[in-house]
Amino acid sequence: MKDFYGNEIVLDKAPERVVTSGLEYLAYLGKDVVDRVIWSSKSSDSPTDMAITEIFGTEDICTMEGSMITMVEQIIAKKPDLVLIGDSKTSEEDRAEFREKMNAAGIPVYFYTCQSNLFSNSKECLEVNLLPISEIFAKEDRAHYLIDLIDEGTKNLETMLQKSDIPETKNVYVAGGAGKSRPNFLGSSPATYHPLLYLDDYVHNIMYDITDEEYLTMEFEKLYQYEEEEGKIDVIFISLGCWDNFKELWHKDPNKFNVLTPFKTGEVYVVTDWFPRAYMCLGGAYLLASNLNPEALEDFDVNNYVRTLMNEFYGDEQAGGIVYNKVVEYLQDKTGQDIQLFGKVNLAKV
């Protein structure tokens, strides 16, 4: 088979000793696949990574620190029969050198991509990354099941939105990392897949405040200028990564915010940055839609649907519940807000 970059790898059988830079895709395929991992990157403090560690009991194997592509000798010493590695922060030369050294040691290497801006939605990401990896472990049926789940959920959301009376224009401002790498947030440029992309036909005039140097800030001058020259802003989404910056500025001068329409009307939301996970991206779209267009989803239990997605991706209700609770706990600890995965900001508690 070929990896993301078209490099051929040959396997006589499904690998039993795997070194990998991340467990996410393997976790989707099941515990029997995760159990084949002998070494992986140390878990981050993100709630989803912590949940995977708890669900699959991977504390002892997630000890790799630093960039995996620099750890040739350590990897060879583990004697794996497959190396799965993401291309994050690697160059073409880095990948070629790493592959050459692994091949010299008789170890197959499979590169998958971490460049989410290449995909317009979660389904594409799963088709490009998860499906080929599933073939390595003879788990294609499992991968197709999850891809179909995302496809079905996407179509169901679109059907509900089509039946509702949605305003033609809604001006939305995204503060922070939830809009990163989106030069034209709902335009024709390559898109980092994100819940708002699911609402392309129903939400318009998406603005962002991102620069290459620093994207966890709120640029108020843009907002003032827009409301002076163009019209009111209907909704503001504050990315979780931007929360500390927002909180600091809010306590410094709340009046700076209160002249803006969303702060007058209470249409200010906090939203997680962890959308590249397929279930979070689609689940986030339902959550956003339920707030932007409540009449469309008034008879639909959105939080239960997101829980169900997590259950499906991690194999059972107990595993999905662990992920859900970790994410909610993290969001509430970070913001001090009584929210689930996404919610309206209680400005009195900022």
PDB file of C-alpha atoms in Angstrom, residues 28 48 55 142 146 149 279-280 283 303-328 341:
ATOM      1  CA  TYR A  28     -11.096   4.661  16.634  1.00  0.00           C
ATOM      2  CA  THR A  48      -9.368  13.948  24.644  1.00  0.00           C
ATOM      3  CA  ILE A  55      -9.959   4.310  28.335  1.00  0.00           C
ATOM      4  CA  ARG A 142     -14.935  -0.244  11.179  1.00  0.00           C
ATOM      5  CA  LEU A 146     -17.482   5.711  11.211  1.00  0.00           C
ATOM      6  CA  LEU A 149     -21.829   7.869  10.636  1.00  0.00           C
ATOM      7  CA  TYR A 279     -16.922  13.647  16.227  1.00  0.00           C
ATOM      8  CA  MET A 280     -16.152  17.025  17.796  1.00  0.00           C
ATOM      9  CA  GLY A 283     -21.018  17.524  17.159  1.00  0.00           C
ATOM     10  CA  ASN A 303     -25.913  17.018  23.870  1.00  0.00           C
ATOM     11  CA  ASN A 304     -27.164  13.432  23.766  1.00  0.00           C
ATOM     12  CA  TYR A 305     -26.256  13.263  20.077  1.00  0.00           C
ATOM     13  CA  VAL A 306     -22.698  14.420  20.793  1.00  0.00           C
ATOM     14  CA  ARG A 307     -22.406  11.810  23.544  1.00  0.00           C
ATOM     15  CA  THR A 308     -23.617   9.176  21.076  1.00  0.00           C
ATOM     16  CA  LEU A 309     -20.946  10.207  18.558  1.00  0.00           C
ATOM     17  CA  MET A 310     -18.274   9.837  21.218  1.00  0.00           C
ATOM     18  CA  ASN A 311     -19.646   6.420  22.204  1.00  0.00           C
ATOM     19  CA  GLU A 312     -19.462   5.283  18.578  1.00  0.00           C
ATOM     20  CA  PHE A 313     -15.935   6.551  17.947  1.00  0.00           C
ATOM     21  CA  TYR A 314     -14.479   5.070  21.125  1.00  0.00           C
ATOM     22  CA  GLY A 315     -16.370   1.799  21.047  1.00  0.00           C
ATOM     23  CA  ASP A 316     -18.941   1.888  23.835  1.00  0.00           C
ATOM     24  CA  GLU A 317     -21.019   4.058  26.146  1.00  0.00           C
ATOM     25  CA  GLN A 318     -18.526   3.954  28.998  1.00  0.00           C
ATOM     26  CA  ALA A 319     -15.633   5.108  26.802  1.00  0.00           C
ATOM     27  CA  GLY A 320     -17.704   7.857  25.187  1.00  0.00           C
ATOM     28  CA  GLY A 321     -18.827   9.041  28.612  1.00  0.00           C
ATOM     29  CA  ILE A 322     -15.220   9.353  29.778  1.00  0.00           C
ATOM     30  CA  VAL A 323     -14.361  11.539  26.779  1.00  0.00           C
ATOM     31  CA  TYR A 324     -17.468  13.685  27.186  1.00  0.00           C
ATOM     32  CA  ASN A 325     -16.885  14.229  30.906  1.00  0.00           C
ATOM     33  CA  LYS A 326     -13.189  15.064  30.427  1.00  0.00           C
ATOM     34  CA  VAL A 327     -13.983  17.689  27.793  1.00  0.00           C
ATOM     35  CA  VAL A 328     -16.788  19.251  29.847  1.00  0.00           C
ATOM     36  CA  LEU A 341     -19.226  21.352  25.179  1.00  0.00           C
TER      37      LEU A 341
END
